[in-house]
Short mmCIF file of C-alpha atoms in Angstrom, two decimals:
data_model
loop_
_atom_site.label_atom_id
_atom_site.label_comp_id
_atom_site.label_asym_id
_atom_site.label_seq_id
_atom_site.Cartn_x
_atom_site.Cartn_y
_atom_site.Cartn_z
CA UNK A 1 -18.25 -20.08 6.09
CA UNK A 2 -19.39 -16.94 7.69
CA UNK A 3 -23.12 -16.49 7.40
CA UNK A 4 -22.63 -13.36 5.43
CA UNK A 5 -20.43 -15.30 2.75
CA UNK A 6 -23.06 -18.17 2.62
CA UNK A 7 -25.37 -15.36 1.55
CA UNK A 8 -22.98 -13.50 -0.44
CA UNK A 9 -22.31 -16.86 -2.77
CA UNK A 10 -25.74 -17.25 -3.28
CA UNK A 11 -26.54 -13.84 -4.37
CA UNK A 12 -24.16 -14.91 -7.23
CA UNK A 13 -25.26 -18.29 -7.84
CA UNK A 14 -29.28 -18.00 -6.99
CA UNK A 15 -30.69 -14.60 -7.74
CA UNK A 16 -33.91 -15.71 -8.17
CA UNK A 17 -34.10 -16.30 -4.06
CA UNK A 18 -33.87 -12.66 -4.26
CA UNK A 19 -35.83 -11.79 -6.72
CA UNK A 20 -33.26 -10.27 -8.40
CA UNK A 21 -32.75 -12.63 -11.50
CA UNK A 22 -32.24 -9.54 -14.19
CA UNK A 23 -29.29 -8.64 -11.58
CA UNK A 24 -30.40 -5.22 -11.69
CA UNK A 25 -30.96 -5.07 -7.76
CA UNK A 26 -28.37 -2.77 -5.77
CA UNK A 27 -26.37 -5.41 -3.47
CA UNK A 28 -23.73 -4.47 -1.40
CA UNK A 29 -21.46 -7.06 -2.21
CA UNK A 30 -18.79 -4.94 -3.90
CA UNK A 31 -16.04 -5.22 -1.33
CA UNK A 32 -17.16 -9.22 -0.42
CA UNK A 33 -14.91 -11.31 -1.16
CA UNK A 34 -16.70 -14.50 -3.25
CA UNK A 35 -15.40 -17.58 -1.51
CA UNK A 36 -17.71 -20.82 -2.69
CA UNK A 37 -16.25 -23.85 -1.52
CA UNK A 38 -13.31 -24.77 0.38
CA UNK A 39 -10.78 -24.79 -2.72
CA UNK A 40 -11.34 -21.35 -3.15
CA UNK A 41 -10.78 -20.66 -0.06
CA UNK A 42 -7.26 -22.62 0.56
CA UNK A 43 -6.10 -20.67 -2.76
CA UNK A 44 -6.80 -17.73 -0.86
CA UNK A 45 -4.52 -19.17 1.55
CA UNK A 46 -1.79 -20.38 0.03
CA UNK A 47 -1.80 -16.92 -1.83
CA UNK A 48 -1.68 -14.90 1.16
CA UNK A 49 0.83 -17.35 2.20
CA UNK A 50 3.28 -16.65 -0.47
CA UNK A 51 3.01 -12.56 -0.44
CA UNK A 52 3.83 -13.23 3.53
CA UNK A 53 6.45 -15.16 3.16
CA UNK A 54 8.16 -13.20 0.38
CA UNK A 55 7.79 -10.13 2.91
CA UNK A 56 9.77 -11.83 6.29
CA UNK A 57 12.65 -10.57 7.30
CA UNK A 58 15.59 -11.56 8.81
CA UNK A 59 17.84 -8.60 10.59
CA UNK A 60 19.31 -8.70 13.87
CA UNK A 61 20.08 -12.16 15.53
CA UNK A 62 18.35 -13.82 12.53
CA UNK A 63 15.32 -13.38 14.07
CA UNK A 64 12.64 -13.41 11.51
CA UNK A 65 10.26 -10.29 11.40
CA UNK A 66 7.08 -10.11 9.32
CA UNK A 67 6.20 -7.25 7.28
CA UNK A 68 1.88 -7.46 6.25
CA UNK A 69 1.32 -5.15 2.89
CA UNK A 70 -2.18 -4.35 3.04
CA UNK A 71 -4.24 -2.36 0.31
CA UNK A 72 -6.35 0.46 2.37
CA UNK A 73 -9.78 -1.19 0.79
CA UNK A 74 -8.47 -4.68 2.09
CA UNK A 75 -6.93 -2.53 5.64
CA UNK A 76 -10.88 -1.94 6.59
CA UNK A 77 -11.86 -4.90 6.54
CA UNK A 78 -9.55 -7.28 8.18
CA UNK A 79 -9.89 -8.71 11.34
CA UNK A 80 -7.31 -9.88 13.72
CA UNK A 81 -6.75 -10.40 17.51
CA UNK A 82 -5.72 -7.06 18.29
CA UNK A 83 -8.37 -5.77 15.37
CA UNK A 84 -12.08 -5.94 16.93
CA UNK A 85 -14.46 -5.45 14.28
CA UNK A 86 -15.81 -2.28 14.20
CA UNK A 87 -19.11 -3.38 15.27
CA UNK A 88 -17.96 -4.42 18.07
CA UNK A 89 -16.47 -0.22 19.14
CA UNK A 90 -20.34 0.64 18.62
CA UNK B 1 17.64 4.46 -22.11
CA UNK B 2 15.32 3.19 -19.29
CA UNK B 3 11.86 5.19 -19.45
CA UNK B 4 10.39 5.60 -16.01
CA UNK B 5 6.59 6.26 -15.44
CA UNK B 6 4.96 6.85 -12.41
CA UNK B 7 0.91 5.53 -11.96
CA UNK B 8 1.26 7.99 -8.47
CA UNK B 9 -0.83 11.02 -8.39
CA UNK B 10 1.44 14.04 -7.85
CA UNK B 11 0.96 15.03 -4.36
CA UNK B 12 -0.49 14.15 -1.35
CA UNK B 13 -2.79 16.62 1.33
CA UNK B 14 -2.03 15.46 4.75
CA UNK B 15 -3.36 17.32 7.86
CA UNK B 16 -1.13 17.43 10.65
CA UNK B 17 -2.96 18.48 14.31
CA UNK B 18 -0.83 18.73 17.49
CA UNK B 19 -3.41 18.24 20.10
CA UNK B 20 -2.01 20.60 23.61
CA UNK B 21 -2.53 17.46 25.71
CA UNK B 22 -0.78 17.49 29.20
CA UNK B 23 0.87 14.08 30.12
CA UNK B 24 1.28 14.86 33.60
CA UNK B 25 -2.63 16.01 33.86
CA UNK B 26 -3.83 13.12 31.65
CA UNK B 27 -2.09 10.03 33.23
CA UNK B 28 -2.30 10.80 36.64
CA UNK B 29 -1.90 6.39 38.77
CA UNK B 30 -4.00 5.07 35.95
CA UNK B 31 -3.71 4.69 31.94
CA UNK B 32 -6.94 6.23 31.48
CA UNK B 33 -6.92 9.95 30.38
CA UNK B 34 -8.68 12.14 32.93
CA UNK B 35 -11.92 14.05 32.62
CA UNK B 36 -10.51 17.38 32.13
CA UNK B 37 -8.34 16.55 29.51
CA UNK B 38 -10.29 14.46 28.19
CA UNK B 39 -12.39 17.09 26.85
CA UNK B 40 -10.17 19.59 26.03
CA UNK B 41 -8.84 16.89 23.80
CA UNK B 42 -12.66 16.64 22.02
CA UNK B 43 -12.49 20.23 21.90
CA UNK B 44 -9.10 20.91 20.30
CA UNK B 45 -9.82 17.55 17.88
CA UNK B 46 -13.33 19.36 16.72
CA UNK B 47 -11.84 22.18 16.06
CA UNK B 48 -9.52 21.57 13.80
CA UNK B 49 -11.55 19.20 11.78
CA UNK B 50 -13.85 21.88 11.80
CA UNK B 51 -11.20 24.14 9.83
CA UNK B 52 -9.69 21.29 8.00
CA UNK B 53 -13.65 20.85 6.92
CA UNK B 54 -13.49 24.46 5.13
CA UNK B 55 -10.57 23.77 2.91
CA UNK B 56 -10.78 22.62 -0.48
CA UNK B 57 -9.72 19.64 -1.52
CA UNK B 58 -9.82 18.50 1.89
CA UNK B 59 -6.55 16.27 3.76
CA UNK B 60 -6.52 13.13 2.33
CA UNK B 61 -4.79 11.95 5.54
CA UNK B 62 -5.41 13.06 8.90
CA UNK B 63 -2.88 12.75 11.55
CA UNK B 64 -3.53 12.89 15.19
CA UNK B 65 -0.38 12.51 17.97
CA UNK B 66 0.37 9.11 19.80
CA UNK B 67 -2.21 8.72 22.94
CA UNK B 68 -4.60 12.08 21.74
CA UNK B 69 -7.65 10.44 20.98
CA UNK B 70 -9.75 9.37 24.50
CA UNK B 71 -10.93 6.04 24.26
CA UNK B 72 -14.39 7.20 24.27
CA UNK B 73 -14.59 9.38 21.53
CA UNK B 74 -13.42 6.71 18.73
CA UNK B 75 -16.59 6.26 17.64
CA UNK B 76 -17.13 10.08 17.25
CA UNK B 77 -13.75 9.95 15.41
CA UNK B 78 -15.03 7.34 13.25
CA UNK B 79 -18.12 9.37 11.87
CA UNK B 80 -15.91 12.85 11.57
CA UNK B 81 -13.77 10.89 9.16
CA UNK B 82 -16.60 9.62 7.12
CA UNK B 83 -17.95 13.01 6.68
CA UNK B 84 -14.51 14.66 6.11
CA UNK B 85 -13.59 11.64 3.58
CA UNK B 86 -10.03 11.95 5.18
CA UNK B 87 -8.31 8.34 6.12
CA UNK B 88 -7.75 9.73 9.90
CA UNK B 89 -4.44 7.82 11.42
CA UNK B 90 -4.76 8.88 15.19
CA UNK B 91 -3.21 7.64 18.26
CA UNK B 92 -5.70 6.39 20.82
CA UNK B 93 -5.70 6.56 24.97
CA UNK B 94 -4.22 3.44 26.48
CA UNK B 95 -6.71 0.65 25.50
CA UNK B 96 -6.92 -1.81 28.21
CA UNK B 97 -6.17 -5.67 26.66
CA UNK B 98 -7.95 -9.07 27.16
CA UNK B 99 -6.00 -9.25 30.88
CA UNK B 100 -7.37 -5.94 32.82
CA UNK B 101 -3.88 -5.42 33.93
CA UNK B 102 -2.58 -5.26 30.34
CA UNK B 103 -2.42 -2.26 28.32
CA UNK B 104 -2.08 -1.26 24.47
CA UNK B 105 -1.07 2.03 22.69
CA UNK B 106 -2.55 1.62 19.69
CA UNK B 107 -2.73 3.93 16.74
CA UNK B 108 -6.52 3.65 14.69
CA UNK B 109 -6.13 3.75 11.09
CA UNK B 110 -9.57 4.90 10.09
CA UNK B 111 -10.62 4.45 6.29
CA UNK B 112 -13.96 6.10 5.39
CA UNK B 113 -16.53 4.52 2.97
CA UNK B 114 -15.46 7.15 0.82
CA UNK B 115 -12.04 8.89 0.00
CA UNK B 116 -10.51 10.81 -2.82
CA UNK B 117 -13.83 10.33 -4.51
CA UNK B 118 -13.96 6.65 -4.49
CA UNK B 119 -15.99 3.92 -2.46
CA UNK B 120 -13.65 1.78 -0.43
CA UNK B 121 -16.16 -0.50 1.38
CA UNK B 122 -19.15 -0.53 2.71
CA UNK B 123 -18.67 1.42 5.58
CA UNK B 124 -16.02 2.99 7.48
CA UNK B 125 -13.64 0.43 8.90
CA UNK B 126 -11.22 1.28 12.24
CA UNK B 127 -8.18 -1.03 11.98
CA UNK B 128 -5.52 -0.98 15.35
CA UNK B 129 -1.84 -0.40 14.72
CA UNK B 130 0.20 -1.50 17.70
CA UNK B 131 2.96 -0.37 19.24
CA UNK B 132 5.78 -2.83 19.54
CA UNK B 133 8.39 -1.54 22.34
CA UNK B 134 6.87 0.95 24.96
CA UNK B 135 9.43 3.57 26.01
CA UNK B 136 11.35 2.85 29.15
CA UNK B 137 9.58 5.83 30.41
CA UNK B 138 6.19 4.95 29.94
CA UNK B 139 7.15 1.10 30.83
CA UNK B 140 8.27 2.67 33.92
CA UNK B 141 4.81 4.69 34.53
CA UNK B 142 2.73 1.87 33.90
CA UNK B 143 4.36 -0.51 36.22
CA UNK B 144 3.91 1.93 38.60
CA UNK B 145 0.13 2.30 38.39
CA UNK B 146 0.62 -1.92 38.41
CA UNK B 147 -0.01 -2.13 34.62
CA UNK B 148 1.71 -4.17 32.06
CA UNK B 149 2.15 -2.63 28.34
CA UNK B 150 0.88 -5.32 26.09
CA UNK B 151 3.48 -5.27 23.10
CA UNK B 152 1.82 -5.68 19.08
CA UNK B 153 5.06 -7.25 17.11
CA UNK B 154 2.71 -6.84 13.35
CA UNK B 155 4.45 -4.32 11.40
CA UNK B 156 2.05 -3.19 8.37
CA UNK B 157 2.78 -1.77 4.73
CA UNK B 158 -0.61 0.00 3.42
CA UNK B 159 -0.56 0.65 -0.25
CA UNK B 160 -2.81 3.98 -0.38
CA UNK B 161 -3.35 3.25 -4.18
CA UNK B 162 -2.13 6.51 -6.34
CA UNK B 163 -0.98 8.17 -3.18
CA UNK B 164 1.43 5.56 -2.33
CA UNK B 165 2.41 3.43 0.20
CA UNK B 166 3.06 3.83 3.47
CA UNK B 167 3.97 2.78 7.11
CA UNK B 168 2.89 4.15 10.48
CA UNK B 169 4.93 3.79 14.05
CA UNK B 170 4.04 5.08 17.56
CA UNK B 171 6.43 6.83 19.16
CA UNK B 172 9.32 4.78 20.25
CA UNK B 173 9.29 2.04 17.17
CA UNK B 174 10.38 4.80 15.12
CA UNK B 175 13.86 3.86 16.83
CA UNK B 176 13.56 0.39 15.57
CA UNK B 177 16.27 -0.10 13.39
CA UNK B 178 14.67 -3.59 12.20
CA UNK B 179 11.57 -1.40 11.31
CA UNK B 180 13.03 1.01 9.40
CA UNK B 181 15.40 -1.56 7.39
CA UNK B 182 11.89 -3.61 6.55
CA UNK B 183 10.24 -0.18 5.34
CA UNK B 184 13.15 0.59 2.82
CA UNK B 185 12.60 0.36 -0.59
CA UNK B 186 8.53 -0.05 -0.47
CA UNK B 187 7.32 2.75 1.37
CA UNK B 188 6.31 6.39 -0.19
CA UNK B 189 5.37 7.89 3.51
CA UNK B 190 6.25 7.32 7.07
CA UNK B 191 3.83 8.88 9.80
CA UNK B 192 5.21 8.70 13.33
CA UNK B 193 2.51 9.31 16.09
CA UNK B 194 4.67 10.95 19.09
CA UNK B 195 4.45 12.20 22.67
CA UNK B 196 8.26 13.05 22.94
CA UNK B 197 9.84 15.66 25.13
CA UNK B 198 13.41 15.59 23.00
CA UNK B 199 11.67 16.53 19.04
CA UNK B 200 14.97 17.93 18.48
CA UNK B 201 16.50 14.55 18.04
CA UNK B 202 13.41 12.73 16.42
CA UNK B 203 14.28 15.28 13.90
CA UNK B 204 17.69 14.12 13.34
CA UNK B 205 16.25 10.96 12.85
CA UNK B 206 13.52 11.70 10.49
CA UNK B 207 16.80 13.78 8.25
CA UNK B 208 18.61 10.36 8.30
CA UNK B 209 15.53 7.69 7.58
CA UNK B 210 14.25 10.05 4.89
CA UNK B 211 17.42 9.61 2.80
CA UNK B 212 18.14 5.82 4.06
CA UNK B 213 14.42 4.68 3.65
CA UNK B 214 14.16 7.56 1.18
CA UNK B 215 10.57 8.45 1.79
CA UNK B 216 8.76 11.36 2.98
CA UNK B 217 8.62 11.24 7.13
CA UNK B 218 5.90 12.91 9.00
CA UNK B 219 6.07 13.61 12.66
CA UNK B 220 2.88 14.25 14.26
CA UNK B 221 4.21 14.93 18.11
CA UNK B 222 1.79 15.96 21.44
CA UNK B 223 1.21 19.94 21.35
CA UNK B 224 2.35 19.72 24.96
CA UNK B 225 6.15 19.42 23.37
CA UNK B 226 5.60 20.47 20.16
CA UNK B 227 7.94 20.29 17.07
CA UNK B 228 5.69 18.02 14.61
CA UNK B 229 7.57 17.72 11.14
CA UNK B 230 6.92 16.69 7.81
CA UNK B 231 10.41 16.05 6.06
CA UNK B 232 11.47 14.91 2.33
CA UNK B 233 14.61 13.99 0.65
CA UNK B 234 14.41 17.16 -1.82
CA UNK B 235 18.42 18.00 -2.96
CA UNK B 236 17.45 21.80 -2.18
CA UNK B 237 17.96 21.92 1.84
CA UNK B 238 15.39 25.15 1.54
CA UNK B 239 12.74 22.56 0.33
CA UNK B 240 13.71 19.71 2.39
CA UNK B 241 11.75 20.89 5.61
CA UNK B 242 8.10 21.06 4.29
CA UNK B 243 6.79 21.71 7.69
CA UNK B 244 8.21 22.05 11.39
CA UNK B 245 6.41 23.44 13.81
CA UNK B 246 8.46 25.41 17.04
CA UNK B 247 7.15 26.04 21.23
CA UNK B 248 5.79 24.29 23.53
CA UNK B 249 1.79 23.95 24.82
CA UNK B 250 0.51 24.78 22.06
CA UNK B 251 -2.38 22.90 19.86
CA UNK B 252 -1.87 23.35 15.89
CA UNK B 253 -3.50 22.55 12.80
CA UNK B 254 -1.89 22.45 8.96
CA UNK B 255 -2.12 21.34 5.87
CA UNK B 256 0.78 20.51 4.21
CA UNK B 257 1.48 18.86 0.13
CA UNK B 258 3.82 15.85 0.17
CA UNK B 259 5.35 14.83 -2.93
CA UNK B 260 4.76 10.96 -4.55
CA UNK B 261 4.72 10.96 -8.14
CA UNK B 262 8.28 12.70 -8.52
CA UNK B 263 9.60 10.56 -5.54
CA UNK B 264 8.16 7.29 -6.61
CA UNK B 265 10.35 8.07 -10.25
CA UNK B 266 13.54 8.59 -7.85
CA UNK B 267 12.69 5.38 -6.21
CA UNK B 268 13.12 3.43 -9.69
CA UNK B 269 15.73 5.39 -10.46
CA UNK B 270 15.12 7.65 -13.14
CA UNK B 271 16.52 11.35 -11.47
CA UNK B 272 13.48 13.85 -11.99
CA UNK B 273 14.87 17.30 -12.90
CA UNK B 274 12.98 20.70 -11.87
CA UNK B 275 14.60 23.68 -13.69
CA UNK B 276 18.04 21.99 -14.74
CA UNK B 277 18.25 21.04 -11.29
CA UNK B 278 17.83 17.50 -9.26
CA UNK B 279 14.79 17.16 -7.45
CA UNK B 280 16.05 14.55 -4.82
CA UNK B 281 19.33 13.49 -3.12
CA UNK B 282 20.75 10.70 -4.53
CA UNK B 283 19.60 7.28 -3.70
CA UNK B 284 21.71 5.96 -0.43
CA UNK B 285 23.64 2.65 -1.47
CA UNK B 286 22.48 -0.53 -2.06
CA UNK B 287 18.70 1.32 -2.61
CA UNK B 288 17.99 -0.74 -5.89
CA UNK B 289 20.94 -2.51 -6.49
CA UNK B 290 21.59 -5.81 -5.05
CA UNK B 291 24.97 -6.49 -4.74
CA UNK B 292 26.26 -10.21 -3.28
CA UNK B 293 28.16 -9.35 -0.96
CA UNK B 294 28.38 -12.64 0.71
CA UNK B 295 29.55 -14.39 -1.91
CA UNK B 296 32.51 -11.36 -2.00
CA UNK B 297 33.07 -11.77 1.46
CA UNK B 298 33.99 -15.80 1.12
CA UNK B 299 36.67 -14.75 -1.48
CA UNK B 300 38.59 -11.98 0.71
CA UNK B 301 38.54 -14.69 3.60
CA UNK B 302 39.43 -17.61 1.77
#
């Protein structure tokens, strides 16, 4: 995992290393994504899989062509090959 | 009887500029946009976020023409869009790829950490939306200047939450037949980012995919041509053209009110009614009824 998740997964699971074990504390995990292991994250997957596969087309020539639904909140914060991360435009 | 509800807010604000960018002065033996127009670009892109900044509520979507946005002023872009709370979809100078002879036209799809009064991340977030098949034109210039237009195949449906969802092309892919056949049925919008010379017949275009996608279609075309549109598949032809803008070299800013909840109840089929009268064409066939035709096929040739 990504550094950020490692830390992400822990504010969940060990609060008190942040001193925030009333989880009062303002974190901005919100829009993080809680992977903890591996199995979560191949359910992820095979999820995003499924809504992919369920959204190929075939049209002309039977050539397949993939149409990627996205939810604006999700949009900002994927990152492909052709998507630097924004940090990266600074 | 079938009762149809809609989850869709009613309408959506988009703001449409037309930026008066010269494509002979921009691109003059390289892909990068040159100085002078350049900043008359920044200029003309200020300024109208500058007016749209007055207006209340503000565009929930901003649209900028393909190739109007110089490469350096993204970041700029970025933080006007934030401020505004407007999702900005913008097309960007040539970007050059991982090969320094290869070159993208990207659109940005800029979603601020804040829109239509709700967080939606931590930050504003730029996202890339490629264009698939240059125009032999602009194939033709970039070989020229000994540059190679570096195609995106990824074709993306954004669900906008209760505005709908929508799809966005550059240019040329709006003549993608295969596009436009994946889009029908699940979109709510289409944005095309131009930089045509012949609007008249990306209008005839954007008549026929708003009744075969049956969605609302909004051209955002270079000021240098002009004739940005915003059409949608009302029954009334007075209503059907929401916005069309006429003459060349001239840059152009307006707000405009699509519909979505009324359309998203014609999608599933339930007919909304305004004063006795239909609200949309009818749905073209085969919309939201699957028909085998396959299997009828097999029995007329056997």
């Amino acid at each position: 995992m990504l550094p950020r998740s490692v830390e992400t997964a822990f504010l969940e699971q060990r609060p008190d290393l942040f001193g925030n074990q009333r989880r009062k504390s303002a974190d901005d995990t919100e829009f993080d994504r809680q992977i903890y292991d591996t199995e979560d994250f191949t359910l992820m997957i095979t999820e995003a899989q499924a809504i992919l596969a369920q959204n190929q087309m075939t049209v002309l020539n039977h050539q397949p062509r993939q149409l990627i639904p996205v939810q604006l909140h999700d949009a900002s914060r994927l990152v492909g090959a052709a998507a630097p991360l924004d940090e990266e435009l600074q | 009887m079938t009762s149809y509800t809609s989850s869709l807010d009613n309408e959506v604000k988009i703001g449409l500029v037309q930026t008066s960018l010269d494509p002979a002065a921009a691109w003059v033996e390289t892909p990068k946009m040159s100085a002078c127009e350049e900043e008359r670009a920044i200029t003309e892109i200020r300024g109208f976020f500058a007016a749209f900044e007055q207006e209340a509520p503000k565009p929930d979507i901003i649209v900028l023409p393909e190739l109007s946005v110089p490469t350096g002023f993204e970041y700029q872009l970025r933080n006007m869009a934030t401020k505004m709370q407007s999702v900005v979809i913008a097309g960007l100078d040539y970007r050059v790829g991982r090969h320094p002879s290869e070159v993208h036209n990207d659109a940005l799809l800029i979603v601020p950490k804040r829109w239509r009064g709700q967080q939606m991340g931590p930050r504003t977030r730029v996202r890339r939306i490629g264009k698939t098949y240059a125009a032999p034109e602009e194939k033709k210039n970039l070989q020229a200047a000994s540059y190679e237009f570096k195609e995106d195949p990824s074709v993306w449906l954004l669900d906008g939450g209760t505005i709908g969802t929508f799809g966005v092309m550059v240019c040329y892919d709006f003549l993608d037949l295969e596009r436009i056949a994946m889009y029908r049925g699940r979109v709510h919008h289409l944005f095309i980012l131009a930089l045509n010379k012949d609007a008249n017949s990306f209008r005839h275009v954007a008549e026929a995919v708003a009744r075969m996608v049956f969605c609302n279609v909004i051209i955002c075309n270079c000021g240098h041509f002009g004739g940005s549109l915003a059409i949608s598949p009302y029954r009334l032809p007075e209503r059907r053209t929401i916005y069309q803008h006429t003459g060349a070299g001239l840059a152009t800013g307006q707000i405009i009110t699509l519909p979505v909840s009324t359309l998203d109840l014609h999608q599933q089929g339930a007919d909304p009614h305004l004063d006795g009268v239909k609200v949309f064409k009818s749905l073209p066939p085969g919309y939201n009824s699957f028909l085998s035709l396959v299997g009828r096929s097999e029995s007329v040739s056997g």
